[in-house]
PDB file of C-alpha atoms and ligand atoms in Angstrom:
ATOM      1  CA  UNK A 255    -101.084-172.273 -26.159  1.00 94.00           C
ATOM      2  CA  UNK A 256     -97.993-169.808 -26.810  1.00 97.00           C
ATOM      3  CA  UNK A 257     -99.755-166.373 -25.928  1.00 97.00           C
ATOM      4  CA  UNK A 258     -96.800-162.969 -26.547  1.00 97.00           C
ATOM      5  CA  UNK A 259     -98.144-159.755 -25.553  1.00 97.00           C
ATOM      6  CA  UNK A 260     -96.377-156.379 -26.493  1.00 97.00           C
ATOM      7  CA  UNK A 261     -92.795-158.076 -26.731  1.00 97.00           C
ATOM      8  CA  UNK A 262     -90.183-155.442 -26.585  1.00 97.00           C
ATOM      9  CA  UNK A 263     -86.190-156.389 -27.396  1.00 97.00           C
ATOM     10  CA  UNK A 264     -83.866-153.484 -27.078  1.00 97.00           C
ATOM     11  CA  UNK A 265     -80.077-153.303 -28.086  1.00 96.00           C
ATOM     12  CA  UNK A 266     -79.270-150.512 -26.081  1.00 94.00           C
ATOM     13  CA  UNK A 267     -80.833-147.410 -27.620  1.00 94.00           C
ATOM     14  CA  UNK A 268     -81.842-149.582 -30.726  1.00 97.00           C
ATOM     15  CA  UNK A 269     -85.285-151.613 -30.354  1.00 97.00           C
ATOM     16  CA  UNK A 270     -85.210-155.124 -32.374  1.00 97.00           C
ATOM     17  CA  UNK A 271     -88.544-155.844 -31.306  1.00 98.00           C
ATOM     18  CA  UNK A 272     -91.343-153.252 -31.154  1.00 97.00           C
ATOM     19  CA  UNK A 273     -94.570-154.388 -28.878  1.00 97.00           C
ATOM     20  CA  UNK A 274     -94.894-157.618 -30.525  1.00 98.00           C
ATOM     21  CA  UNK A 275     -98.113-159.680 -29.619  1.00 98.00           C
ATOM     22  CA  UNK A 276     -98.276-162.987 -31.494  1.00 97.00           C
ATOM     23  CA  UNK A 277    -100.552-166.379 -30.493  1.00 97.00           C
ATOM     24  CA  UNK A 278    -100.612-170.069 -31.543  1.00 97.00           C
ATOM     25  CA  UNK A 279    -102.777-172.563 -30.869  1.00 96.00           C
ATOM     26  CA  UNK A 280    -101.403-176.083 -30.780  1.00 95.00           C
ATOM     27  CA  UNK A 281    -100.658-178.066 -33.961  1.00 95.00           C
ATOM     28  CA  UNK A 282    -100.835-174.400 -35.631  1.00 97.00           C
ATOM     29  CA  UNK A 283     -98.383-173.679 -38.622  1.00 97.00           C
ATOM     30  CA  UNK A 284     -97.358-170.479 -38.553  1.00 97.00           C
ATOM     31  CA  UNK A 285     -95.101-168.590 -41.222  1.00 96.00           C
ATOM     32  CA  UNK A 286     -92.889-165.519 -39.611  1.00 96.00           C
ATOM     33  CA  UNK A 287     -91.591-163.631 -42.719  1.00 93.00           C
ATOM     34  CA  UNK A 288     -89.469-160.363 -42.932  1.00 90.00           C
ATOM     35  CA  UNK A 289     -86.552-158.552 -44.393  1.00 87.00           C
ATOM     36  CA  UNK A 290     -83.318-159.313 -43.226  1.00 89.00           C
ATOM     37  CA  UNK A 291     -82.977-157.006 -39.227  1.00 93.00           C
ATOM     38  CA  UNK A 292     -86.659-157.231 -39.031  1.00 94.00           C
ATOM     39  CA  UNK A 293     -86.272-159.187 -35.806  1.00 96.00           C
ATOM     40  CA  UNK A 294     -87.481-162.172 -36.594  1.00 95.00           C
ATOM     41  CA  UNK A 295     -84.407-164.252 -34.332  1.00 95.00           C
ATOM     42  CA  UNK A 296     -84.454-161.878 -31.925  1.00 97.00           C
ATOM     43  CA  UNK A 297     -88.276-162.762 -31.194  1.00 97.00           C
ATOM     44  CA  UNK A 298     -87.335-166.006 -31.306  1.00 97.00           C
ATOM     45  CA  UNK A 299     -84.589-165.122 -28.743  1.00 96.00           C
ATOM     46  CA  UNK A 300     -86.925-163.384 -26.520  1.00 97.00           C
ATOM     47  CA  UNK A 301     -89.972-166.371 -26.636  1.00 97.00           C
ATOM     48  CA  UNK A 302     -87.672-168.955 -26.275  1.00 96.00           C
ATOM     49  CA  UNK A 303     -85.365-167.380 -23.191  1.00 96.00           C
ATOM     50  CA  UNK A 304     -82.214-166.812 -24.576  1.00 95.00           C
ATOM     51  CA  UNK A 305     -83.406-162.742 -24.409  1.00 95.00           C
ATOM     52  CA  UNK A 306     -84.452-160.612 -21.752  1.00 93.00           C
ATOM     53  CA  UNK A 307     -87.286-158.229 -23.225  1.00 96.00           C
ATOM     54  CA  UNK A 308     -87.915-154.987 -21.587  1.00 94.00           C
ATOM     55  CA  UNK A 309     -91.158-154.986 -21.985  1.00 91.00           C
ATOM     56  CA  UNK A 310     -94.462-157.369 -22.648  1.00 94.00           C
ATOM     57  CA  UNK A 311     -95.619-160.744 -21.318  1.00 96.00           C
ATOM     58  CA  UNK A 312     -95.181-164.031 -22.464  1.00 97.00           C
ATOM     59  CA  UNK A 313     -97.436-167.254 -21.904  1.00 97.00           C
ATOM     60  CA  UNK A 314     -96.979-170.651 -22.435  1.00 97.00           C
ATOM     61  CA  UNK A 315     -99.857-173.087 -21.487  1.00 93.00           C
ATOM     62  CA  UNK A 316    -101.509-170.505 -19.024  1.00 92.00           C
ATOM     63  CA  UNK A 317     -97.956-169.490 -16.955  1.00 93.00           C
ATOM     64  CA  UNK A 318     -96.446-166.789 -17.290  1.00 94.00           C
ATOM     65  CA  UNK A 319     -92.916-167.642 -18.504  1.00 95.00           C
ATOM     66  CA  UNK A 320     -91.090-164.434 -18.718  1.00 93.00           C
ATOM     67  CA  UNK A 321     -88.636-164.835 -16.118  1.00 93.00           C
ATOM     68  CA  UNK A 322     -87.982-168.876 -17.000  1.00 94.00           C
ATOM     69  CA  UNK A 323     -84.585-169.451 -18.147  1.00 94.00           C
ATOM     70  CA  UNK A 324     -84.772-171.558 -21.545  1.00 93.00           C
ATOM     71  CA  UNK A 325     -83.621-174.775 -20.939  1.00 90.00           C
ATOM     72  CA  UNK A 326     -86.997-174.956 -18.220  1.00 92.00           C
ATOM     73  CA  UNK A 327     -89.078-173.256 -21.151  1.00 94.00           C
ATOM     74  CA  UNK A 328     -87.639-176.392 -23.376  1.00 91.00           C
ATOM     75  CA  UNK A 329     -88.324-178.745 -21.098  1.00 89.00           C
ATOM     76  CA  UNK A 330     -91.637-177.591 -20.768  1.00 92.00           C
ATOM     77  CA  UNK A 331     -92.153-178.038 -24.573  1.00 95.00           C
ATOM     78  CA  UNK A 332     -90.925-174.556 -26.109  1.00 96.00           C
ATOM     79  CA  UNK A 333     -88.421-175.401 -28.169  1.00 94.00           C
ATOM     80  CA  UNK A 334     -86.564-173.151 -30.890  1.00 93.00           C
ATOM     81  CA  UNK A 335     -83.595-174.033 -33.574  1.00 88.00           C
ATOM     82  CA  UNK A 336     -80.805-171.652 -34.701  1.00 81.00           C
ATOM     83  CA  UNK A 337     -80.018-170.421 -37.673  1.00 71.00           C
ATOM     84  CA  UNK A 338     -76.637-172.043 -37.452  1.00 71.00           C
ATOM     85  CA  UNK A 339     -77.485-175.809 -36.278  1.00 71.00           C
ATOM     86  CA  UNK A 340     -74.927-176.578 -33.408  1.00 73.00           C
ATOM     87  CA  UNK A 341     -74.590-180.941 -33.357  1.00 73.00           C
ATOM     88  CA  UNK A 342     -71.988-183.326 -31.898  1.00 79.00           C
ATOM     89  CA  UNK A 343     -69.416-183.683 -35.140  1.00 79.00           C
ATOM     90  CA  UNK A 344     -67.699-186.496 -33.414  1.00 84.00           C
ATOM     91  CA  UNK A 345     -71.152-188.891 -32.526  1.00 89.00           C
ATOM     92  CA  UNK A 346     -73.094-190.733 -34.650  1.00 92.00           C
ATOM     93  CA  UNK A 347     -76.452-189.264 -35.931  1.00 95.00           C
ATOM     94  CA  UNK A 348     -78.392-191.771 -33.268  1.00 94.00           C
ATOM     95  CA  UNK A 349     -75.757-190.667 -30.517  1.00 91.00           C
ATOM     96  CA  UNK A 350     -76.827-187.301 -31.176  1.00 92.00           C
ATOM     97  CA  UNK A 351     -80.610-187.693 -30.868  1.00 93.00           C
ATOM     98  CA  UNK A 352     -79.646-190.258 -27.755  1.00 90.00           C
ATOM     99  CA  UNK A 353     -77.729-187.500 -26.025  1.00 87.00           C
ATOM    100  CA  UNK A 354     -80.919-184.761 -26.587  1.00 88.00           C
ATOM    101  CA  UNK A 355     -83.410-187.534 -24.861  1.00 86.00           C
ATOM    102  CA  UNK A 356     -84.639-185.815 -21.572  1.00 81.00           C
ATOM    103  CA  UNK A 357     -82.436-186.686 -18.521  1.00 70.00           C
ATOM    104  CA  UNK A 358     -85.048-187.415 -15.695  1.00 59.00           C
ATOM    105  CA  UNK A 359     -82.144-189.360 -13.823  1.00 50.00           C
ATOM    106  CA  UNK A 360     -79.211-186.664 -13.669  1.00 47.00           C
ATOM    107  CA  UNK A 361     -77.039-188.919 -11.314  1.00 50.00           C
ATOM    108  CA  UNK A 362     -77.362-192.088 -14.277  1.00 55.00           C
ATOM    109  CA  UNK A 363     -73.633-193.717 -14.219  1.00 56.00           C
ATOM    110  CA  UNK A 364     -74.654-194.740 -10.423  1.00 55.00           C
ATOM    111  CA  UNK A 365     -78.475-195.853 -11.336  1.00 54.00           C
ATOM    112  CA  UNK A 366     -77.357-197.315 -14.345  1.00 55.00           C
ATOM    113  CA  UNK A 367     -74.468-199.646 -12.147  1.00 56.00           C
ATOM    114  CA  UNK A 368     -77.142-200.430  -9.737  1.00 58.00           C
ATOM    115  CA  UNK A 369     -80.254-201.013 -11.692  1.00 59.00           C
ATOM    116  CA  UNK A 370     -78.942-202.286 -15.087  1.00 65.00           C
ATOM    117  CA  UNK A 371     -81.643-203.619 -16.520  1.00 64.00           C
ATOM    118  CA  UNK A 372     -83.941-200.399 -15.672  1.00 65.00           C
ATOM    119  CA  UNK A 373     -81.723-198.224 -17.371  1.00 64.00           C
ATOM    120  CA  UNK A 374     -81.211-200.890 -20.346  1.00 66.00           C
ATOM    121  CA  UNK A 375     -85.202-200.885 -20.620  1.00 68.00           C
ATOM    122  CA  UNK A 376     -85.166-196.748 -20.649  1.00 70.00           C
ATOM    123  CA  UNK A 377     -82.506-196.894 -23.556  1.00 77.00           C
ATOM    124  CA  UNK A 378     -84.131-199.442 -25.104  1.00 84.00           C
ATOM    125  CA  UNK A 379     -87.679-197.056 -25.079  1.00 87.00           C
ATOM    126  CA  UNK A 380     -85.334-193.863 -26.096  1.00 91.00           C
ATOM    127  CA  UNK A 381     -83.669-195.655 -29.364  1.00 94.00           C
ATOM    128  CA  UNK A 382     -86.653-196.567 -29.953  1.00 95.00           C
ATOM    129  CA  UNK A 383     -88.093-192.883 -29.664  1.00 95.00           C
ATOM    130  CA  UNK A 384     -85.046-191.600 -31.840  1.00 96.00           C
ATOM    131  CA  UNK A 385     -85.678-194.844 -34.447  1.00 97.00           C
ATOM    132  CA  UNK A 386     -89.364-193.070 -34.978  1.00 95.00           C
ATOM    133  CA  UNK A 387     -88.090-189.113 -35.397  1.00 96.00           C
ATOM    134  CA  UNK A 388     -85.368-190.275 -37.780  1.00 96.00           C
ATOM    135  CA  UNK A 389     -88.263-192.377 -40.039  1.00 94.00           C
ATOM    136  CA  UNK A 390     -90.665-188.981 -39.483  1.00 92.00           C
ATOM    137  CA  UNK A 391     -87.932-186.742 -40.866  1.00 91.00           C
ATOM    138  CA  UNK A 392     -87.075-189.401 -44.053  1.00 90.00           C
ATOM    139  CA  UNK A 393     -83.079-189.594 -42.503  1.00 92.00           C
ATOM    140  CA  UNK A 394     -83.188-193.403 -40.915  1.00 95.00           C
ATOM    141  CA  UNK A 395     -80.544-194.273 -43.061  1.00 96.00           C
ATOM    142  CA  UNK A 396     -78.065-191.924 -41.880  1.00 96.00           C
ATOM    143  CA  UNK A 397     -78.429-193.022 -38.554  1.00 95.00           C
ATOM    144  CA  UNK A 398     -74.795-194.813 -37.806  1.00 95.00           C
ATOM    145  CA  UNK A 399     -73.103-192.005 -39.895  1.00 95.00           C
ATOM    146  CA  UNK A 400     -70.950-189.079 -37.656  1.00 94.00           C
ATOM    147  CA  UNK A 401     -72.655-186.090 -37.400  1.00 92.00           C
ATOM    148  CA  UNK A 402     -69.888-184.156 -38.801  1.00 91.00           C
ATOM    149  CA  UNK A 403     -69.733-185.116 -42.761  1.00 91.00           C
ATOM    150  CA  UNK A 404     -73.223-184.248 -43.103  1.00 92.00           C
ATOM    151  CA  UNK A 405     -74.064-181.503 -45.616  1.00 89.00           C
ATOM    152  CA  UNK A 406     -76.042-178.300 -44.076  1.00 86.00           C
ATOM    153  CA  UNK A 407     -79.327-179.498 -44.635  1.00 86.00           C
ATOM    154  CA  UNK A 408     -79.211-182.378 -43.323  1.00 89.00           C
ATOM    155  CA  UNK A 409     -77.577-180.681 -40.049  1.00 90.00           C
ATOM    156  CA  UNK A 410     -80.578-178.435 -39.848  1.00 88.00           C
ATOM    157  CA  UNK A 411     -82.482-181.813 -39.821  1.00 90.00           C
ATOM    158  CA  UNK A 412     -80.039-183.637 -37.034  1.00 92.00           C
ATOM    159  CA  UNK A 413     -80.778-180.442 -34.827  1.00 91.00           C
ATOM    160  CA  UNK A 414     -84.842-180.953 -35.338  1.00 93.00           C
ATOM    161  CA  UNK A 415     -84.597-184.464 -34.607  1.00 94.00           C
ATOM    162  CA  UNK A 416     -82.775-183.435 -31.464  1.00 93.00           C
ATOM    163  CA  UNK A 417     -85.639-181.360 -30.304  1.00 93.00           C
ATOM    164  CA  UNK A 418     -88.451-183.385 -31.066  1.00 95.00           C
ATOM    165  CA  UNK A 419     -86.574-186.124 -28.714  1.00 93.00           C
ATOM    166  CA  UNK A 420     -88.376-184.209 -25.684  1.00 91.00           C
ATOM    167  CA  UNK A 421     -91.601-184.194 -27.472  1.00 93.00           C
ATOM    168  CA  UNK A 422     -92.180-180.784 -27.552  1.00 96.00           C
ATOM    169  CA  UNK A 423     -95.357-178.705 -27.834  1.00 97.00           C
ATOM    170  CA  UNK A 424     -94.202-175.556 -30.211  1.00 98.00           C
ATOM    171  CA  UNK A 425     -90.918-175.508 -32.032  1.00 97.00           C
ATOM    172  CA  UNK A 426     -89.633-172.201 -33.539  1.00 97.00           C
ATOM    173  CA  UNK A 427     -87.559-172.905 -36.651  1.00 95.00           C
ATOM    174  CA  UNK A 428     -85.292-170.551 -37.815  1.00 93.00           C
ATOM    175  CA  UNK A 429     -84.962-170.355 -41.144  1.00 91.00           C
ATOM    176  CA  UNK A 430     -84.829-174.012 -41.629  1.00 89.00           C
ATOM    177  CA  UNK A 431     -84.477-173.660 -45.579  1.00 88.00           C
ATOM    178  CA  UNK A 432     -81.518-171.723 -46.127  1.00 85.00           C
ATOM    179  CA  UNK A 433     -78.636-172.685 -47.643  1.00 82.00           C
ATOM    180  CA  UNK A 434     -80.732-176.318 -48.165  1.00 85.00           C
ATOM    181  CA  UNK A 435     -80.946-178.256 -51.599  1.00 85.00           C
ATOM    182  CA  UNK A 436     -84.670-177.799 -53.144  1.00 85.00           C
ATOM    183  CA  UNK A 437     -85.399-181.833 -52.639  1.00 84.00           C
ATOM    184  CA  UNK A 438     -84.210-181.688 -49.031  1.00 85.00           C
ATOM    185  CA  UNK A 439     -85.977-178.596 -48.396  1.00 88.00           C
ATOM    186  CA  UNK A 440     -89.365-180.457 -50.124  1.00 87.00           C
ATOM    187  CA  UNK A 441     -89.033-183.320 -47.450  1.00 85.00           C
ATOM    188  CA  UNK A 442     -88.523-180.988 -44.746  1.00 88.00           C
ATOM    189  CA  UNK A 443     -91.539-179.028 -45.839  1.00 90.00           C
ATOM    190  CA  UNK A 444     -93.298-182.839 -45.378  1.00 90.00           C
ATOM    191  CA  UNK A 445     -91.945-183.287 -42.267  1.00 91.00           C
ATOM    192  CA  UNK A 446     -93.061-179.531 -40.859  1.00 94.00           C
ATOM    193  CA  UNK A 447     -96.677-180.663 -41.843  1.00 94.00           C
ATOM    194  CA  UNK A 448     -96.994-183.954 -40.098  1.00 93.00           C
ATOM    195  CA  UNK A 449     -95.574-182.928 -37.454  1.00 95.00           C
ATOM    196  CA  UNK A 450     -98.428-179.717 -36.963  1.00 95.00           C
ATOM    197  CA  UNK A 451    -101.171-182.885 -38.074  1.00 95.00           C
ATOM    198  CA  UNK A 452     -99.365-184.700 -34.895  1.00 93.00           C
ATOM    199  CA  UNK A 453    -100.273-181.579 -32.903  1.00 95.00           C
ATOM    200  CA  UNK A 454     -97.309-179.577 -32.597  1.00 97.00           C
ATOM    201  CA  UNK A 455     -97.244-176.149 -32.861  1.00 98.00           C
ATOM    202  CA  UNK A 456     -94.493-174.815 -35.559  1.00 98.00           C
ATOM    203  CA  UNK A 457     -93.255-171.220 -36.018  1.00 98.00           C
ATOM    204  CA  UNK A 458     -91.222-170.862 -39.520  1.00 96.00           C
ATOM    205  CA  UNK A 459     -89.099-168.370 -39.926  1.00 95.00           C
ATOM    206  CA  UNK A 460     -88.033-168.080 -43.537  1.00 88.00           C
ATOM    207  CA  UNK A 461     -87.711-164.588 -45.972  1.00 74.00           C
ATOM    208  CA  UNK A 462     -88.450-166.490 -49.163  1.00 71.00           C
ATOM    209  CA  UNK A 463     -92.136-165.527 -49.262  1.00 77.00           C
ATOM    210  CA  UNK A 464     -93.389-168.599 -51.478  1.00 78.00           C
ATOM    211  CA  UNK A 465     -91.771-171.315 -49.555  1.00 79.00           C
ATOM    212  CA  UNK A 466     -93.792-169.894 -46.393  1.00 87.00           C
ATOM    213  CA  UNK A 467     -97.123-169.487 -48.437  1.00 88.00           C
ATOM    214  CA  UNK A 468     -97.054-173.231 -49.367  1.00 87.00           C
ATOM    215  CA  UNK A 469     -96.165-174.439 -46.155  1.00 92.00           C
ATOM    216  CA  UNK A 470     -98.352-171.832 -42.972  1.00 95.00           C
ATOM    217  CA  UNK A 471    -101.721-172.027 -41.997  1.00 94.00           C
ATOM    218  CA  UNK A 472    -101.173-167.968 -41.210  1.00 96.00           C
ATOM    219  CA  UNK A 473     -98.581-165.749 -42.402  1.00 95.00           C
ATOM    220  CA  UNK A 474     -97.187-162.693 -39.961  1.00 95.00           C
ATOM    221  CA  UNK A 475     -94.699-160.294 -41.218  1.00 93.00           C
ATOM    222  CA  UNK A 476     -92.264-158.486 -39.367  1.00 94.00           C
ATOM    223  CA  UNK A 477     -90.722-155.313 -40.776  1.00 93.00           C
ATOM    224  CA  UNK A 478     -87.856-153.161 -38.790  1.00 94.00           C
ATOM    225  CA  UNK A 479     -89.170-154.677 -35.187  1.00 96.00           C
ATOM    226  CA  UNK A 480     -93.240-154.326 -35.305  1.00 96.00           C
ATOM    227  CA  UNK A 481     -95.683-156.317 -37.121  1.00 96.00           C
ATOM    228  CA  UNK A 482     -96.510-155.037 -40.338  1.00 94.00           C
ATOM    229  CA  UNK A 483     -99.421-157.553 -41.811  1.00 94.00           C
ATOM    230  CA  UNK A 484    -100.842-161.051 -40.367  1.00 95.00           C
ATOM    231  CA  UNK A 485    -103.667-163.278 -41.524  1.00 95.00           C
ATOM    232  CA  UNK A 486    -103.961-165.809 -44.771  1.00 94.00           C
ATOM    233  CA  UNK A 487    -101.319-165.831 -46.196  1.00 93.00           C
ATOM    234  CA  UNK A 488    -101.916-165.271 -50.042  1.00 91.00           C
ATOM    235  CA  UNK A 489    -103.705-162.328 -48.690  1.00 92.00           C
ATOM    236  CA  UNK A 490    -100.904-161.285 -46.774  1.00 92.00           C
ATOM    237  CA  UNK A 491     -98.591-161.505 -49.439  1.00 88.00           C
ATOM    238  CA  UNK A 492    -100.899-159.668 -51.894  1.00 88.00           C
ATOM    239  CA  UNK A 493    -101.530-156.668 -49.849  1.00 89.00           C
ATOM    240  CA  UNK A 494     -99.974-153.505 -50.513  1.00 88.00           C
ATOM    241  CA  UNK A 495     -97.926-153.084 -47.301  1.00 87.00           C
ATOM    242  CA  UNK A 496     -96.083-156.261 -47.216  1.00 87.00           C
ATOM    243  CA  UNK A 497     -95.439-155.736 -51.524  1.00 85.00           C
ATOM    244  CA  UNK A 498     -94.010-152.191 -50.474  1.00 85.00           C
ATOM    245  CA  UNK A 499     -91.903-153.196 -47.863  1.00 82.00           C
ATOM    246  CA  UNK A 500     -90.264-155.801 -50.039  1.00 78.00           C
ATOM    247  CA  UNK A 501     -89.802-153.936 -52.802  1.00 67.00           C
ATOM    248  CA  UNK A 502     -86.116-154.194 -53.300  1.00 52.00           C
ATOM    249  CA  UNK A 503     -85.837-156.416 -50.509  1.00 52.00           C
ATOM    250  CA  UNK A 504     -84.964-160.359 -50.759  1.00 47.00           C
ATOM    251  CA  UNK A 505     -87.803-162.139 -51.901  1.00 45.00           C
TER     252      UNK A 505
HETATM  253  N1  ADP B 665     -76.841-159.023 -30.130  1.00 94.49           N
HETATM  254  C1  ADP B 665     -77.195-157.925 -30.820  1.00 94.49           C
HETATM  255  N2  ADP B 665     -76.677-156.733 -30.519  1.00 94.49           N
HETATM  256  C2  ADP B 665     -77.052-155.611 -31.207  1.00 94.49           C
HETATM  257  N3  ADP B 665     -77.938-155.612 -32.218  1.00 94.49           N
HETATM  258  C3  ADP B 665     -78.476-156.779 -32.557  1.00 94.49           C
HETATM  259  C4  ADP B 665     -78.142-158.009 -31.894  1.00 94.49           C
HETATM  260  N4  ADP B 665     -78.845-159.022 -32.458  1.00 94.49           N
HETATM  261  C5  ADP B 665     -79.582-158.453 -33.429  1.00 94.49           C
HETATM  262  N5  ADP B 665     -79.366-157.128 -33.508  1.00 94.49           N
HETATM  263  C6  ADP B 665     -80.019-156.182 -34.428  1.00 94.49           C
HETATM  264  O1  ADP B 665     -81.408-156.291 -34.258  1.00 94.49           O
HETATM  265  C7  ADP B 665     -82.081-156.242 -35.508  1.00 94.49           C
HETATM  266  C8  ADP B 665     -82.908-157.495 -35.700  1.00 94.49           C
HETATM  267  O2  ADP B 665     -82.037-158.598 -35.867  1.00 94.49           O
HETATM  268  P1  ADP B 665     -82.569-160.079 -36.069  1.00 94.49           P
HETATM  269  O3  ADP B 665     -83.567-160.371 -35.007  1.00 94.49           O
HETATM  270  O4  ADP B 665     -81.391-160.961 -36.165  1.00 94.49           O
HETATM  271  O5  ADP B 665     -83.316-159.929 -37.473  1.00 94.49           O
HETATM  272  P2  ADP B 665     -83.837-161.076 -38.473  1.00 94.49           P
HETATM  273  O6  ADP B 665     -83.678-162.398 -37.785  1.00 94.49           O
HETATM  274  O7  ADP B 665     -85.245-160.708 -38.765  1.00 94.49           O
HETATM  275  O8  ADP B 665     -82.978-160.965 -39.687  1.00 94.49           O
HETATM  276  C9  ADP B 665     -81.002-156.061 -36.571  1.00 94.49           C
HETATM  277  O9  ADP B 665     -80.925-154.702 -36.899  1.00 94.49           O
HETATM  278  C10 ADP B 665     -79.755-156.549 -35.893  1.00 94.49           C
HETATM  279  O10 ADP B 665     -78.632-155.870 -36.391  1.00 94.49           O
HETATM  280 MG1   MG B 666     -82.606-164.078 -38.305  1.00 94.49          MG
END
């Protein structure tokens, strides 16, 4: 489904991102691990059209996406968090998901004058769309709370839920357990895998090595821009290379 060839990311004379080539397949869970400046975001960056690479090809469902600016790569069903989750502080949790629901009807303070009950039917179908991500990610009860006295975690979660409004394909998550308490991280970890049994496609980016080997399907590690192992990932973890290049690095 997501098919990158020879990815290259350059900051100025520096290259981030070294002839990458990576594939998933849909409902795949894939672990991206790597030291801190390996270039895992900026991949992320690059797939999901926030980057320009200089180099490579990128394709998404048979087209050739390279030159698609993200928000049509989104709402074709590539779909990538940050590191630092951006919300609404001032909405509500359901406000938030509400205002991530795909706009078919850009112009919809007139349709919604003239054809009331359409547009009350459409909400209707959307809450009812954000009443099933919230119960998916275990957070339905802080639906009616504002998005801004949430702790960290759970504003990783809020920005998930927000993608997963447009039913996407392939989600990149980056680093979705940092900085999260270990029982929140556990039912995000739950989440992650129903979600690839549902059929989506999820790329985890996270350096703690153990959290990834419960979690992928297939482990690829990045190490100063190029891929330095991929396969199973106890394997991975076990072979010399990857041990090496985290030797003194965080683990
Ligand atoms: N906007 C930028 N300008 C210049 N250098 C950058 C920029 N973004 C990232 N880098 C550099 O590219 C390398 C890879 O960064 P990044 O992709 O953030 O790594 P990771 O996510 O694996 O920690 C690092 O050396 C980082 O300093
Ligand atoms: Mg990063």
């Amino acid at each position: 489904m997501l098919f990158v060839e020879k990815i290259t990311v350059k900051f100025d004379a520096f290259t981030a991102v070294d002839e990458v080539s990576l594939r998933v397949a849909p409902g795949e869970l894939v672990g991206l691990a790597g030291t801190n400046g390996a270039g895992k975001s900026t991949l992320f960056a690059a797939i999901a059209g926030q980057m320009r690479p200089c180099g490579g090809r990128i394709m998404f469902n048979g087209a050739d996406i390279i030159r698609q600016a993200s928000h049509r790569r989104a709402a074709h069903g590539l779909a990538r968090t940050f590191q630092v989750p951006r919300e609404f502080g001032s909405l509500t949790v359901l406000e938030n998901l509400l205002a991530a629901a795909p706009n078919e009807h850009s112009e919809s303070m007139m349709a919604a004058w003239l054809f009331r009950r359409a547009a009350a039917r459409r909400e209707s179908h959307w809450i009812r769309h954000a009443d099933a991500v919230l119960d998916l990610l275990g957070i339905s009860h802080i639906r009616e709370l504002p998005a801004k006295g949430l702790s960290g975690g759970q504003k990783k979660l809020i920005e998930l839920a927000r993608i997963l409004m447009r039913k996407p394909k392939i989600v990149l998550l980056d680093e979705p357990f940092a900085g999260v308490n270990p029982v929140l991280i556990g039912e995000i970890m739950k989440a992650l895998k129903t979600l690839s049994e549902q059929g989506i496609a999820l790329v985890v980016v996270e350096h703690h090595l153990q959290a990834l080997k419960s979690l992928a399907t297939r482990l690829v590690v990045m190490d100063q821009g190029k891929i330095l192992a991929e396969g199973n990932p106890s394997e991975v973890l076990e072979s010399e290379k990857v041990q090496a290049a985290y030797m003194g690095g965080v683990v």
